[in-house]
mmCIF file of C-alpha atoms in Angstrom:
data_model
loop_
_atom_site.group_PDB
_atom_site.id
_atom_site.type_symbol
_atom_site.label_atom_id
_atom_site.label_comp_id
_atom_site.label_asym_id
_atom_site.label_seq_id
_atom_site.Cartn_x
_atom_site.Cartn_y
_atom_site.Cartn_z
ATOM 1 C CA MET A 1 6.684 -0.777 15.045
ATOM 2 C CA ASP A 2 9.845 1.215 14.045
ATOM 3 C CA SER A 3 8.194 4.706 13.088
ATOM 4 C CA ARG A 4 11.058 5.427 10.916
ATOM 5 C CA VAL A 5 9.191 3.043 8.202
ATOM 6 C CA PHE A 6 6.355 5.383 8.130
ATOM 7 C CA SER A 7 4.395 8.545 9.134
ATOM 8 C CA LYS A 8 0.786 8.261 8.712
ATOM 9 C CA LYS A 9 -1.716 11.327 9.201
ATOM 10 C CA VAL A 10 -5.270 9.518 9.498
ATOM 11 C CA ILE A 11 -7.864 11.714 7.760
ATOM 12 C CA ASN A 12 -10.835 9.356 8.435
ATOM 13 C CA LYS A 13 -10.948 6.877 11.266
ATOM 14 C CA GLY A 14 -11.489 3.549 10.762
ATOM 15 C CA ARG A 15 -13.608 0.894 12.271
ATOM 16 C CA GLY A 16 -12.771 -2.190 14.282
ATOM 17 C CA ASP A 17 -9.361 -4.441 14.956
ATOM 18 C CA ALA A 18 -6.135 -3.598 12.861
ATOM 19 C CA PRO A 19 -5.396 -5.996 10.426
ATOM 20 C CA THR A 20 -2.367 -9.105 11.739
ATOM 21 C CA LYS A 21 0.033 -10.711 9.244
ATOM 22 C CA GLY A 22 -1.858 -13.193 6.792
ATOM 23 C CA SER A 23 -5.021 -10.518 6.543
ATOM 24 C CA LEU A 24 -5.755 -9.468 3.294
ATOM 25 C CA ALA A 25 -6.692 -5.883 2.016
ATOM 26 C CA PHE A 26 -8.260 -4.924 -0.271
ATOM 27 C CA PHE A 27 -7.604 -0.476 -0.490
ATOM 28 C CA LEU A 28 -7.782 2.619 -3.016
ATOM 29 C CA VAL A 29 -4.000 3.957 -3.348
ATOM 30 C CA LYS A 30 -2.190 6.980 -4.971
ATOM 31 C CA GLY A 31 1.579 6.838 -5.229
ATOM 32 C CA TYR A 32 3.834 9.770 -5.310
ATOM 33 C CA TYR A 33 7.146 10.279 -5.229
ATOM 34 C CA PHE A 34 9.245 13.123 -4.343
ATOM 35 C CA GLU A 35 13.175 13.484 -5.205
ATOM 36 C CA THR A 36 15.499 13.891 -2.398
ATOM 37 C CA LYS A 37 17.643 16.154 -4.482
ATOM 38 C CA THR A 38 14.187 18.221 -3.679
ATOM 39 C CA VAL A 39 13.180 17.334 -0.375
ATOM 40 C CA THR A 40 15.957 16.334 1.994
ATOM 41 C CA HIS A 41 13.483 14.621 5.061
ATOM 42 C CA PRO A 42 10.199 13.403 4.854
ATOM 43 C CA SER A 43 6.882 14.584 6.608
ATOM 44 C CA PRO A 44 3.510 14.393 6.878
ATOM 45 C CA LYS A 45 3.796 17.893 5.372
ATOM 46 C CA LEU A 46 4.703 16.233 1.663
ATOM 47 C CA ASP A 47 1.576 16.789 -0.205
ATOM 48 C CA GLN A 48 0.401 15.428 -3.913
ATOM 49 C CA LYS A 49 0.788 19.287 -5.579
ATOM 50 C CA HIS A 50 4.699 18.824 -5.208
ATOM 51 C CA GLY A 51 5.127 15.213 -5.940
ATOM 52 C CA HIS A 52 4.722 12.988 -8.829
ATOM 53 C CA LEU A 53 2.113 11.032 -9.367
ATOM 54 C CA PHE A 54 3.030 7.650 -10.379
ATOM 55 C CA PHE A 55 0.315 4.955 -9.096
ATOM 56 C CA ASP A 56 -3.204 5.231 -9.218
ATOM 57 C CA ALA A 57 -4.972 2.038 -8.261
ATOM 58 C CA ASP A 58 -8.561 3.248 -9.516
ATOM 59 C CA ALA A 59 -7.462 4.434 -12.824
ATOM 60 C CA MET A 60 -5.050 2.110 -13.844
ATOM 61 C CA MET A 61 -7.270 -0.980 -12.832
ATOM 62 C CA ALA A 62 -10.493 0.004 -12.270
ATOM 63 C CA ARG A 63 -10.860 -1.380 -8.693
ATOM 64 C CA PRO A 64 -9.210 -1.264 -5.148
ATOM 65 C CA MET A 65 -5.842 -3.160 -4.825
ATOM 66 C CA GLU A 66 -5.911 -6.763 -3.144
ATOM 67 C CA LEU A 67 -2.359 -7.413 -0.997
ATOM 68 C CA PRO A 68 -1.487 -9.554 1.610
ATOM 69 C CA LEU A 69 -0.484 -7.792 4.508
ATOM 70 C CA GLY A 70 3.003 -8.981 6.406
ATOM 71 C CA ASP A 71 4.377 -10.605 3.565
ATOM 72 C CA HIS A 72 6.268 -7.649 2.014
ATOM 73 C CA SER A 73 4.640 -8.086 -1.463
ATOM 74 C CA THR A 74 4.999 -4.317 -2.112
ATOM 75 C CA VAL A 75 7.149 -1.345 -0.527
ATOM 76 C CA GLN A 76 7.796 -1.976 2.707
ATOM 77 C CA GLY A 77 6.584 1.198 4.649
ATOM 78 C CA LEU A 78 3.577 1.095 2.578
ATOM 79 C CA ASP A 79 2.795 -2.445 3.686
ATOM 80 C CA ALA A 80 3.676 -1.674 7.229
ATOM 81 C CA ALA A 81 0.964 1.526 7.292
ATOM 82 C CA LEU A 82 -1.726 -0.960 5.804
ATOM 83 C CA MET A 83 -0.652 -3.008 8.964
ATOM 84 C CA THR A 84 -1.762 -0.095 11.267
ATOM 85 C CA MET A 85 -4.671 0.543 9.099
ATOM 86 C CA LYS A 86 -8.572 -0.336 9.903
ATOM 87 C CA GLU A 87 -11.528 -1.161 7.710
ATOM 88 C CA GLY A 88 -12.725 2.146 6.907
ATOM 89 C CA GLU A 89 -9.447 4.165 7.481
ATOM 90 C CA GLU A 90 -8.463 6.514 5.528
ATOM 91 C CA ALA A 91 -5.040 8.191 5.648
ATOM 92 C CA SER A 92 -1.866 9.569 3.998
ATOM 93 C CA VAL A 93 1.340 7.858 4.267
ATOM 94 C CA THR A 94 5.027 8.812 4.210
ATOM 95 C CA VAL A 95 7.469 6.619 3.520
ATOM 96 C CA PRO A 96 11.082 8.108 3.724
ATOM 97 C CA SER A 97 13.301 6.362 0.522
ATOM 98 C CA GLN A 98 15.331 4.385 2.524
ATOM 99 C CA PHE A 99 11.519 2.195 3.054
ATOM 100 C CA GLY A 100 10.556 2.626 -0.528
ATOM 101 C CA TYR A 101 12.850 2.429 -3.253
ATOM 102 C CA PRO A 102 15.791 2.799 -1.746
ATOM 103 C CA ARG A 103 19.554 3.585 -3.268
ATOM 104 C CA GLY A 104 20.674 0.444 -5.955
ATOM 105 C CA SER A 105 17.108 -0.394 -5.951
ATOM 106 C CA PRO A 106 16.471 -0.926 -9.983
ATOM 107 C CA GLN A 107 14.990 1.740 -11.701
ATOM 108 C CA GLY A 108 12.580 -1.099 -12.833
ATOM 109 C CA PHE A 109 9.199 -0.003 -11.249
ATOM 110 C CA HIS A 110 7.389 2.108 -14.132
ATOM 111 C CA GLY A 111 3.673 3.069 -12.447
ATOM 112 C CA MET A 112 1.995 5.597 -14.447
ATOM 113 C CA GLY A 113 4.991 6.823 -16.914
ATOM 114 C CA LYS A 114 8.759 6.659 -16.328
ATOM 115 C CA PRO A 115 10.521 4.694 -13.650
ATOM 116 C CA ILE A 116 10.533 5.917 -10.549
ATOM 117 C CA PRO A 117 14.216 6.965 -9.923
ATOM 118 C CA PRO A 118 16.053 5.465 -6.648
ATOM 119 C CA ASN A 119 15.856 6.833 -3.963
ATOM 120 C CA CYS A 120 12.737 8.873 -3.668
ATOM 121 C CA HIS A 121 10.829 9.101 -0.866
ATOM 122 C CA LEU A 122 6.802 7.991 -1.382
ATOM 123 C CA LEU A 123 3.692 9.506 -0.076
ATOM 124 C CA PHE A 124 0.714 7.338 -0.608
ATOM 125 C CA GLN A 125 -3.397 8.805 -0.650
ATOM 126 C CA VAL A 126 -4.528 5.538 1.206
ATOM 127 C CA SER A 127 -8.642 4.165 1.885
ATOM 128 C CA VAL A 128 -8.836 0.924 3.106
ATOM 129 C CA LEU A 129 -12.335 -0.423 1.844
ATOM 130 C CA LYS A 130 -12.591 -3.838 3.552
ATOM 131 C CA VAL A 131 -9.474 -6.123 5.553
ATOM 132 C CA TRP A 132 -10.106 -9.977 5.792
ATOM 133 C CA ASN A 133 -8.821 -12.132 8.674
ATOM 134 C CA LYS A 134 -5.914 -14.554 7.842
ATOM 135 C CA ALA A 135 -8.841 -17.208 8.955
ATOM 136 C CA THR A 136 -11.630 -16.008 6.973
ATOM 137 C CA VAL A 137 -8.944 -15.673 3.728
ATOM 138 C CA GLY A 138 -8.148 -19.292 4.634
ATOM 139 C CA ARG A 139 -12.010 -20.361 4.059
ATOM 140 C CA HIS A 140 -12.282 -18.024 1.036
ATOM 141 C CA LYS A 141 -9.546 -20.092 -0.785
ATOM 142 C CA ARG A 142 -10.930 -23.489 0.839
ATOM 143 C CA MET A 143 -14.543 -22.476 -0.711
ATOM 144 C CA CYS A 144 -12.776 -21.509 -4.271
ATOM 145 C CA SER A 145 -10.557 -24.524 -4.623
ATOM 146 C CA VAL A 146 -13.805 -26.692 -3.992
ATOM 147 C CA LEU A 147 -15.955 -24.496 -6.659
ATOM 148 C CA ALA A 148 -12.996 -24.824 -9.127
ATOM 149 C CA GLN A 149 -13.433 -28.889 -8.810
ATOM 150 C CA PRO A 150 -15.420 -30.470 -12.231
ATOM 151 C CA SER A 151 -18.226 -31.570 -10.438
ATOM 152 C CA GLU A 152 -18.797 -35.617 -11.487
ATOM 153 C CA GLN A 153 -21.623 -36.467 -13.807
#
């Protein structure tokens, strides 16, 4: 794993194995951005007091996030960090601007207010609640598709 994609400070250790590509993670997350004109280089010492809150899964959705890992369906640095986190782990994850919303990115992600400017460093407070491995995810999908089929009468 390229250590330039993110840095992680573990707050509480998790248990079990780290997820693999295709695992499904259920997690709580708060995201903050830091404009590069005020913070020239991200470090694990960034804290939410000095950032702009742009995402809070609990406040916005009233439930945990659910995300397939390793398919780049979220910020590259967050996806890479989640691939290293175990069930029950809490961590502070710092993502440099080029692995978040890099220069040239459209100002489209609004989060909890105005658009996030491109080329900002990001800080995520992440708490992984549950991780399903790829085999478990496959069984769950098959079971859901069987249950969704109309019953014959």
